[in-house]
PDB file of C-alpha atoms and ligand atoms in Angstrom:
ATOM      1  CA  UNK A  10     -24.813  19.603  37.677  1.00 86.00           C
ATOM      2  CA  UNK A  11     -25.527  22.288  35.063  1.00 92.00           C
ATOM      3  CA  UNK A  12     -28.730  22.898  33.378  1.00 96.00           C
ATOM      4  CA  UNK A  13     -26.944  22.288  29.850  1.00 95.00           C
ATOM      5  CA  UNK A  14     -24.705  19.386  31.166  1.00 90.00           C
ATOM      6  CA  UNK A  15     -28.045  17.887  32.861  1.00 93.00           C
ATOM      7  CA  UNK A  16     -29.782  17.758  28.720  1.00 95.00           C
ATOM      8  CA  UNK A  17     -26.834  16.215  27.240  1.00 91.00           C
ATOM      9  CA  UNK A  18     -27.302  13.830  30.148  1.00 90.00           C
ATOM     10  CA  UNK A  19     -30.829  12.863  29.338  1.00 92.00           C
ATOM     11  CA  UNK A  20     -31.243  13.030  25.886  1.00 93.00           C
ATOM     12  CA  UNK A  21     -28.885  13.337  22.202  1.00 90.00           C
ATOM     13  CA  UNK A  22     -28.346  16.362  21.950  1.00 93.00           C
ATOM     14  CA  UNK A  23     -24.662  18.388  21.693  1.00 89.00           C
ATOM     15  CA  UNK A  24     -23.614  20.622  24.144  1.00 90.00           C
ATOM     16  CA  UNK A  25     -24.599  23.592  21.708  1.00 94.00           C
ATOM     17  CA  UNK A  26     -28.140  22.093  20.916  1.00 96.00           C
ATOM     18  CA  UNK A  27     -28.709  21.839  24.476  1.00 96.00           C
ATOM     19  CA  UNK A  28     -27.604  26.010  24.697  1.00 96.00           C
ATOM     20  CA  UNK A  29     -29.497  26.706  21.760  1.00 97.00           C
ATOM     21  CA  UNK A  30     -32.432  24.533  23.319  1.00 97.00           C
ATOM     22  CA  UNK A  31     -32.583  26.799  27.057  1.00 97.00           C
ATOM     23  CA  UNK A  32     -32.099  29.498  25.356  1.00 97.00           C
ATOM     24  CA  UNK A  33     -35.077  29.259  23.255  1.00 97.00           C
ATOM     25  CA  UNK A  34     -36.991  28.988  26.085  1.00 97.00           C
ATOM     26  CA  UNK A  35     -37.787  24.772  24.897  1.00 97.00           C
ATOM     27  CA  UNK A  36     -36.609  23.671  28.727  1.00 97.00           C
ATOM     28  CA  UNK A  37     -38.678  24.045  32.154  1.00 97.00           C
ATOM     29  CA  UNK A  38     -37.344  23.361  35.973  1.00 97.00           C
ATOM     30  CA  UNK A  39     -40.255  22.442  38.380  1.00 96.00           C
ATOM     31  CA  UNK A  40     -42.616  24.158  35.849  1.00 96.00           C
ATOM     32  CA  UNK A  41     -40.564  26.777  35.241  1.00 97.00           C
ATOM     33  CA  UNK A  42     -39.139  28.467  31.675  1.00 97.00           C
ATOM     34  CA  UNK A  43     -35.230  28.493  32.181  1.00 97.00           C
ATOM     35  CA  UNK A  44     -33.062  30.425  29.896  1.00 97.00           C
ATOM     36  CA  UNK A  45     -29.828  29.896  31.666  1.00 96.00           C
ATOM     37  CA  UNK A  46     -26.974  27.289  30.563  1.00 95.00           C
ATOM     38  CA  UNK A  47     -25.717  27.376  34.090  1.00 95.00           C
ATOM     39  CA  UNK A  48     -28.599  26.723  36.198  1.00 96.00           C
ATOM     40  CA  UNK A  49     -27.897  24.105  38.924  1.00 95.00           C
ATOM     41  CA  UNK A  50     -30.389  21.300  39.313  1.00 95.00           C
ATOM     42  CA  UNK A  51     -30.829  18.695  41.408  1.00 89.00           C
ATOM     43  CA  UNK A  52     -31.949  14.742  41.111  1.00 80.00           C
ATOM     44  CA  UNK A  53     -35.287  15.889  42.540  1.00 88.00           C
ATOM     45  CA  UNK A  54     -35.752  18.411  40.161  1.00 93.00           C
ATOM     46  CA  UNK A  55     -38.259  18.109  37.400  1.00 96.00           C
ATOM     47  CA  UNK A  56     -36.771  19.100  33.747  1.00 97.00           C
ATOM     48  CA  UNK A  57     -38.913  19.042  30.669  1.00 97.00           C
ATOM     49  CA  UNK A  58     -38.008  19.475  26.761  1.00 97.00           C
ATOM     50  CA  UNK A  59     -40.512  20.787  24.699  1.00 96.00           C
ATOM     51  CA  UNK A  60     -42.893  19.249  27.759  1.00 96.00           C
ATOM     52  CA  UNK A  61     -41.271  16.215  28.089  1.00 96.00           C
ATOM     53  CA  UNK A  62     -39.988  15.015  31.370  1.00 97.00           C
ATOM     54  CA  UNK A  63     -36.387  13.894  31.355  1.00 96.00           C
ATOM     55  CA  UNK A  64     -34.409  11.614  33.436  1.00 93.00           C
ATOM     56  CA  UNK A  65     -30.788  11.467  33.314  1.00 88.00           C
ATOM     57  CA  UNK A  66     -28.275   8.786  32.991  1.00 90.00           C
ATOM     58  CA  UNK A  67     -26.499   7.082  35.438  1.00 91.00           C
ATOM     59  CA  UNK A  68     -22.609   8.702  35.592  1.00 93.00           C
ATOM     60  CA  UNK A  69     -20.128   6.144  34.604  1.00 96.00           C
ATOM     61  CA  UNK A  70     -17.057   4.836  36.275  1.00 98.00           C
ATOM     62  CA  UNK A  71     -15.033   2.543  34.360  1.00 98.00           C
ATOM     63  CA  UNK A  72     -10.955   1.311  34.574  1.00 98.00           C
ATOM     64  CA  UNK A  73      -8.631   0.987  32.063  1.00 98.00           C
ATOM     65  CA  UNK A  74      -5.805  -0.172  31.663  1.00 98.00           C
ATOM     66  CA  UNK A  75      -3.503   2.228  29.033  1.00 98.00           C
ATOM     67  CA  UNK A  76      -0.691   0.649  26.132  1.00 98.00           C
ATOM     68  CA  UNK A  77       1.818   2.947  25.323  1.00 98.00           C
ATOM     69  CA  UNK A  78       1.626   5.202  22.125  1.00 98.00           C
ATOM     70  CA  UNK A  79      -1.951   6.153  23.282  1.00 98.00           C
ATOM     71  CA  UNK A  80      -2.876   9.653  24.830  1.00 97.00           C
ATOM     72  CA  UNK A  81      -4.915  10.446  27.744  1.00 97.00           C
ATOM     73  CA  UNK A  82      -6.835  13.233  25.545  1.00 94.00           C
ATOM     74  CA  UNK A  83     -10.708  13.430  24.294  1.00 92.00           C
ATOM     75  CA  UNK A  84      -9.106  13.847  20.868  1.00 92.00           C
ATOM     76  CA  UNK A  85      -6.459  12.302  18.439  1.00 90.00           C
ATOM     77  CA  UNK A  86      -3.453  14.246  18.141  1.00 92.00           C
ATOM     78  CA  UNK A  87       0.320  12.395  17.343  1.00 93.00           C
ATOM     79  CA  UNK A  88      -1.300   9.031  18.850  1.00 97.00           C
ATOM     80  CA  UNK A  89      -4.842   7.995  19.167  1.00 98.00           C
ATOM     81  CA  UNK A  90      -6.777   8.565  22.636  1.00 97.00           C
ATOM     82  CA  UNK A  91      -7.472   5.715  24.987  1.00 98.00           C
ATOM     83  CA  UNK A  92     -10.933   6.395  24.680  1.00 98.00           C
ATOM     84  CA  UNK A  93     -11.373   3.977  21.821  1.00 97.00           C
ATOM     85  CA  UNK A  94     -10.500   1.282  23.737  1.00 98.00           C
ATOM     86  CA  UNK A  95     -13.798   1.876  25.562  1.00 97.00           C
ATOM     87  CA  UNK A  96     -16.644   0.056  23.361  1.00 95.00           C
ATOM     88  CA  UNK A  97     -19.636   2.121  24.950  1.00 95.00           C
ATOM     89  CA  UNK A  98     -22.060   4.735  23.471  1.00 90.00           C
ATOM     90  CA  UNK A  99     -20.813   8.614  23.570  1.00 89.00           C
ATOM     91  CA  UNK A 100     -17.273   7.318  24.794  1.00 94.00           C
ATOM     92  CA  UNK A 101     -15.965  10.728  23.985  1.00 91.00           C
ATOM     93  CA  UNK A 102     -18.327  12.132  26.552  1.00 90.00           C
ATOM     94  CA  UNK A 103     -16.420  10.792  28.836  1.00 95.00           C
ATOM     95  CA  UNK A 104     -12.870  11.853  30.667  1.00 95.00           C
ATOM     96  CA  UNK A 105      -9.652  11.103  31.971  1.00 97.00           C
ATOM     97  CA  UNK A 106      -8.749  11.534  35.912  1.00 96.00           C
ATOM     98  CA  UNK A 107      -5.612  12.118  36.002  1.00 94.00           C
ATOM     99  CA  UNK A 108      -3.672  11.354  32.821  1.00 96.00           C
ATOM    100  CA  UNK A 109      -0.493   9.367  31.700  1.00 98.00           C
ATOM    101  CA  UNK A 110       1.855  10.061  29.400  1.00 97.00           C
ATOM    102  CA  UNK A 111       1.798   8.848  25.883  1.00 97.00           C
ATOM    103  CA  UNK A 112       4.902   6.354  26.710  1.00 98.00           C
ATOM    104  CA  UNK A 113       3.073   5.258  30.497  1.00 98.00           C
ATOM    105  CA  UNK A 114       1.298   2.576  30.599  1.00 98.00           C
ATOM    106  CA  UNK A 115      -0.900   1.013  33.442  1.00 98.00           C
ATOM    107  CA  UNK A 116      -4.046   2.094  35.074  1.00 98.00           C
ATOM    108  CA  UNK A 117      -6.368   4.999  33.754  1.00 98.00           C
ATOM    109  CA  UNK A 118      -9.937   5.793  35.845  1.00 98.00           C
ATOM    110  CA  UNK A 119     -12.309   7.246  33.103  1.00 98.00           C
ATOM    111  CA  UNK A 120     -15.727   8.848  34.267  1.00 97.00           C
ATOM    112  CA  UNK A 121     -18.492  11.640  33.376  1.00 92.00           C
ATOM    113  CA  UNK A 122     -18.554  12.255  36.653  1.00 91.00           C
ATOM    114  CA  UNK A 123     -16.249  15.974  37.260  1.00 89.00           C
ATOM    115  CA  UNK A 124     -17.061  15.929  40.607  1.00 88.00           C
ATOM    116  CA  UNK A 125     -15.544  12.356  41.380  1.00 93.00           C
ATOM    117  CA  UNK A 126     -12.918  13.011  39.258  1.00 94.00           C
ATOM    118  CA  UNK A 127     -11.934  16.499  40.875  1.00 93.00           C
ATOM    119  CA  UNK A 128     -11.126  14.457  44.071  1.00 92.00           C
ATOM    120  CA  UNK A 129      -9.066  12.214  42.511  1.00 93.00           C
ATOM    121  CA  UNK A 130      -6.923  15.032  41.054  1.00 92.00           C
ATOM    122  CA  UNK A 131      -6.715  17.555  43.867  1.00 88.00           C
ATOM    123  CA  UNK A 132      -3.919  17.509  46.017  1.00 81.00           C
ATOM    124  CA  UNK A 133      -6.366  19.007  48.564  1.00 83.00           C
ATOM    125  CA  UNK A 134      -7.714  15.390  48.588  1.00 86.00           C
ATOM    126  CA  UNK A 135      -4.230  13.320  49.069  1.00 89.00           C
ATOM    127  CA  UNK A 136      -5.117  10.379  46.531  1.00 94.00           C
ATOM    128  CA  UNK A 137      -2.446   8.001  46.654  1.00 96.00           C
ATOM    129  CA  UNK A 138      -1.064   7.131  42.974  1.00 97.00           C
ATOM    130  CA  UNK A 139       1.561   4.090  42.911  1.00 98.00           C
ATOM    131  CA  UNK A 140       4.001   3.654  39.748  1.00 98.00           C
ATOM    132  CA  UNK A 141       6.259   1.011  38.542  1.00 98.00           C
ATOM    133  CA  UNK A 142       9.099   2.652  37.526  1.00 98.00           C
ATOM    134  CA  UNK A 143      12.538   1.478  35.508  1.00 98.00           C
ATOM    135  CA  UNK A 144      15.531   2.982  36.102  1.00 98.00           C
ATOM    136  CA  UNK A 145      18.492   3.844  34.298  1.00 98.00           C
ATOM    137  CA  UNK A 146      21.294   3.733  37.043  1.00 98.00           C
ATOM    138  CA  UNK A 147      20.917   1.636  40.362  1.00 98.00           C
ATOM    139  CA  UNK A 148      19.307   3.041  43.337  1.00 97.00           C
ATOM    140  CA  UNK A 149      21.482   4.354  45.567  1.00 95.00           C
ATOM    141  CA  UNK A 150      19.432   4.276  48.393  1.00 90.00           C
ATOM    142  CA  UNK A 151      19.575   8.668  49.896  1.00 95.00           C
ATOM    143  CA  UNK A 152      16.655   8.994  46.823  1.00 96.00           C
ATOM    144  CA  UNK A 153      13.874   7.254  49.919  1.00 97.00           C
ATOM    145  CA  UNK A 154      14.790  10.019  51.963  1.00 97.00           C
ATOM    146  CA  UNK A 155      15.337  13.003  49.816  1.00 97.00           C
ATOM    147  CA  UNK A 156      11.312  11.684  48.081  1.00 98.00           C
ATOM    148  CA  UNK A 157      10.242  11.708  51.264  1.00 98.00           C
ATOM    149  CA  UNK A 158      11.703  15.214  52.706  1.00 97.00           C
ATOM    150  CA  UNK A 159      10.264  16.521  49.028  1.00 97.00           C
ATOM    151  CA  UNK A 160      12.058  17.731  46.279  1.00 97.00           C
ATOM    152  CA  UNK A 161      12.315  20.940  44.598  1.00 96.00           C
ATOM    153  CA  UNK A 162      11.329  20.181  40.418  1.00 96.00           C
ATOM    154  CA  UNK A 163      12.941  22.694  37.953  1.00 91.00           C
ATOM    155  CA  UNK A 164      10.139  25.411  37.341  1.00 90.00           C
ATOM    156  CA  UNK A 165       8.402  24.532  40.664  1.00 92.00           C
ATOM    157  CA  UNK A 166       8.667  27.145  43.781  1.00 91.00           C
ATOM    158  CA  UNK A 167       7.398  24.765  46.462  1.00 93.00           C
ATOM    159  CA  UNK A 168       8.410  21.298  47.406  1.00 96.00           C
ATOM    160  CA  UNK A 169       6.728  18.053  45.934  1.00 96.00           C
ATOM    161  CA  UNK A 170       5.012  16.306  48.885  1.00 95.00           C
ATOM    162  CA  UNK A 171       6.618  13.740  50.553  1.00 96.00           C
ATOM    163  CA  UNK A 172       6.441  10.997  48.199  1.00 97.00           C
ATOM    164  CA  UNK A 173       7.351   7.119  49.138  1.00 98.00           C
ATOM    165  CA  UNK A 174       9.167   5.257  47.835  1.00 97.00           C
ATOM    166  CA  UNK A 175      10.383   1.035  47.879  1.00 97.00           C
ATOM    167  CA  UNK A 176      12.672  -0.721  46.073  1.00 97.00           C
ATOM    168  CA  UNK A 177      11.640  -3.690  43.893  1.00 98.00           C
ATOM    169  CA  UNK A 178      15.475  -4.018  42.297  1.00 98.00           C
ATOM    170  CA  UNK A 179      18.653  -2.225  42.108  1.00 97.00           C
ATOM    171  CA  UNK A 180      16.712  -0.641  38.694  1.00 98.00           C
ATOM    172  CA  UNK A 181      13.244  -1.052  40.056  1.00 98.00           C
ATOM    173  CA  UNK A 182      10.828   1.085  42.188  1.00 98.00           C
ATOM    174  CA  UNK A 183       7.257   1.853  43.325  1.00 98.00           C
ATOM    175  CA  UNK A 184       6.615   5.079  44.030  1.00 98.00           C
ATOM    176  CA  UNK A 185       3.630   6.678  45.601  1.00 98.00           C
ATOM    177  CA  UNK A 186       2.732   9.961  45.514  1.00 97.00           C
ATOM    178  CA  UNK A 187      -0.192  12.098  46.232  1.00 95.00           C
ATOM    179  CA  UNK A 188      -0.113  14.647  43.423  1.00 93.00           C
ATOM    180  CA  UNK A 189       0.071  14.829  39.913  1.00 91.00           C
ATOM    181  CA  UNK A 190       2.077  17.947  38.259  1.00 92.00           C
ATOM    182  CA  UNK A 191       3.288  17.302  34.523  1.00 94.00           C
ATOM    183  CA  UNK A 192       6.052  14.393  34.272  1.00 96.00           C
ATOM    184  CA  UNK A 193       5.639  14.776  37.865  1.00 97.00           C
ATOM    185  CA  UNK A 194       7.636  11.000  38.432  1.00 98.00           C
ATOM    186  CA  UNK A 195      10.163  11.672  35.273  1.00 98.00           C
ATOM    187  CA  UNK A 196      11.540  14.959  36.542  1.00 98.00           C
ATOM    188  CA  UNK A 197      11.724  13.858  40.148  1.00 98.00           C
ATOM    189  CA  UNK A 198      14.174  10.869  39.190  1.00 98.00           C
ATOM    190  CA  UNK A 199      15.867  13.543  36.486  1.00 97.00           C
ATOM    191  CA  UNK A 200      16.245  15.918  39.944  1.00 97.00           C
ATOM    192  CA  UNK A 201      18.179  12.754  41.758  1.00 97.00           C
ATOM    193  CA  UNK A 202      20.247  12.158  38.489  1.00 97.00           C
ATOM    194  CA  UNK A 203      18.901   9.582  37.536  1.00 98.00           C
ATOM    195  CA  UNK A 204      16.043   8.917  34.569  1.00 98.00           C
ATOM    196  CA  UNK A 205      12.885   7.297  34.188  1.00 98.00           C
ATOM    197  CA  UNK A 206      12.880   4.519  31.222  1.00 98.00           C
ATOM    198  CA  UNK A 207       9.473   2.533  31.875  1.00 98.00           C
ATOM    199  CA  UNK A 208       6.957   4.123  33.668  1.00 98.00           C
ATOM    200  CA  UNK A 209       3.513   1.881  34.975  1.00 98.00           C
ATOM    201  CA  UNK A 210       1.141   3.239  37.080  1.00 98.00           C
ATOM    202  CA  UNK A 211      -0.161   0.060  39.503  1.00 98.00           C
ATOM    203  CA  UNK A 212      -2.387   1.955  41.852  1.00 98.00           C
ATOM    204  CA  UNK A 213      -5.338   5.104  42.710  1.00 97.00           C
ATOM    205  CA  UNK A 214      -6.156   5.230  45.705  1.00 95.00           C
ATOM    206  CA  UNK A 215      -7.271   2.348  46.646  1.00 95.00           C
ATOM    207  CA  UNK A 216      -8.757   1.240  43.288  1.00 97.00           C
ATOM    208  CA  UNK A 217      -5.942  -1.642  41.744  1.00 98.00           C
ATOM    209  CA  UNK A 218      -5.075  -2.585  38.167  1.00 98.00           C
ATOM    210  CA  UNK A 219      -6.641  -5.924  37.494  1.00 98.00           C
ATOM    211  CA  UNK A 220      -6.980  -6.067  33.603  1.00 95.00           C
ATOM    212  CA  UNK A 221      -4.613  -6.853  30.715  1.00 98.00           C
ATOM    213  CA  UNK A 222      -3.066  -4.012  28.864  1.00 98.00           C
ATOM    214  CA  UNK A 223      -6.051  -2.447  26.231  1.00 98.00           C
ATOM    215  CA  UNK A 224      -8.877  -3.848  28.575  1.00 98.00           C
ATOM    216  CA  UNK A 225     -11.396  -2.313  30.742  1.00 98.00           C
ATOM    217  CA  UNK A 226     -13.678  -2.479  32.744  1.00 98.00           C
ATOM    218  CA  UNK A 227     -17.029  -0.536  35.260  1.00 98.00           C
ATOM    219  CA  UNK A 228     -15.392  -0.040  38.661  1.00 98.00           C
ATOM    220  CA  UNK A 229     -17.634  -1.178  41.274  1.00 97.00           C
ATOM    221  CA  UNK A 230     -19.864   0.158  43.886  1.00 96.00           C
ATOM    222  CA  UNK A 231     -17.032   0.342  46.602  1.00 96.00           C
ATOM    223  CA  UNK A 232     -14.345   1.090  44.127  1.00 97.00           C
ATOM    224  CA  UNK A 233     -16.837   4.312  43.278  1.00 96.00           C
ATOM    225  CA  UNK A 234     -17.699   5.496  46.810  1.00 94.00           C
ATOM    226  CA  UNK A 235     -14.186   5.941  47.884  1.00 92.00           C
ATOM    227  CA  UNK A 236     -14.039   9.080  45.946  1.00 91.00           C
ATOM    228  CA  UNK A 237     -17.937  10.158  46.263  1.00 87.00           C
ATOM    229  CA  UNK A 238     -17.054  11.448  50.207  1.00 74.00           C
ATOM    230  CA  UNK A 239     -16.213  15.293  49.284  1.00 49.00           C
ATOM    231  CA  UNK A 240     -18.616  15.865  45.973  1.00 41.00           C
TER     232      UNK A 240
HETATM  233  N1  URA B 330       4.635  10.929  35.715  1.00 77.27           N
HETATM  234  C1  URA B 330       4.859  11.045  34.644  1.00 77.27           C
HETATM  235  O1  URA B 330       6.219  11.750  34.673  1.00 77.27           O
HETATM  236  N2  URA B 330       4.412  10.449  33.776  1.00 77.27           N
HETATM  237  C2  URA B 330       3.238  10.049  33.558  1.00 77.27           C
HETATM  238  O2  URA B 330       2.614   9.646  33.389  1.00 77.27           O
HETATM  239  C3  URA B 330       3.224   9.942  34.883  1.00 77.27           C
HETATM  240  C4  URA B 330       3.574  10.467  36.330  1.00 77.27           C
END
């Protein structure tokens, strides 16, 4: 972790204040004054601020059931940020691992561990996300093979990765994808001439949404562990 981030994690300093303290020479690592805020520090390093040994607060890993008309951003815009729903200290130091559109509901993972969220978001790690999709028109059937083969989305170079489509009812499907392009699910259905009318994320990797709308909980060790592998 970067030294400035470590300071924020272990004190009440903002990132700006942490940088100022480091540049002023108030911070030492293993007894040596370090003035470069991007210096990497490790768990076993002794980091001191004005001679006082610091200890980083543990990272937080949270599941949230996002309602509609809230946004997955750290700042309020047209709609309020979902982080308002999480009543913990420094909630706005957390970030969202894989955003949902304002009108999409369902599973959102929230953390302050950037490496962990990278393993969820990066297409390199093939993390499955399952969406329950309500459609304007009934499924014809050929969509299953087309989604499995990959689709050319408007404005994209290559094809989407193979996606799994399970039909629940004529106008309701479960779609599992391993990437998260902008508006991906809505754009995939647009390519096959249909339209998404409701969208709800139920699962990310082995983490299944099990909270009522607007509620949150800390993840279990097991849930966290599945995305620590490549960290
Ligand atoms: N795909 C979309 O189109 N929207 C979302 O919110 C998530 C996936």
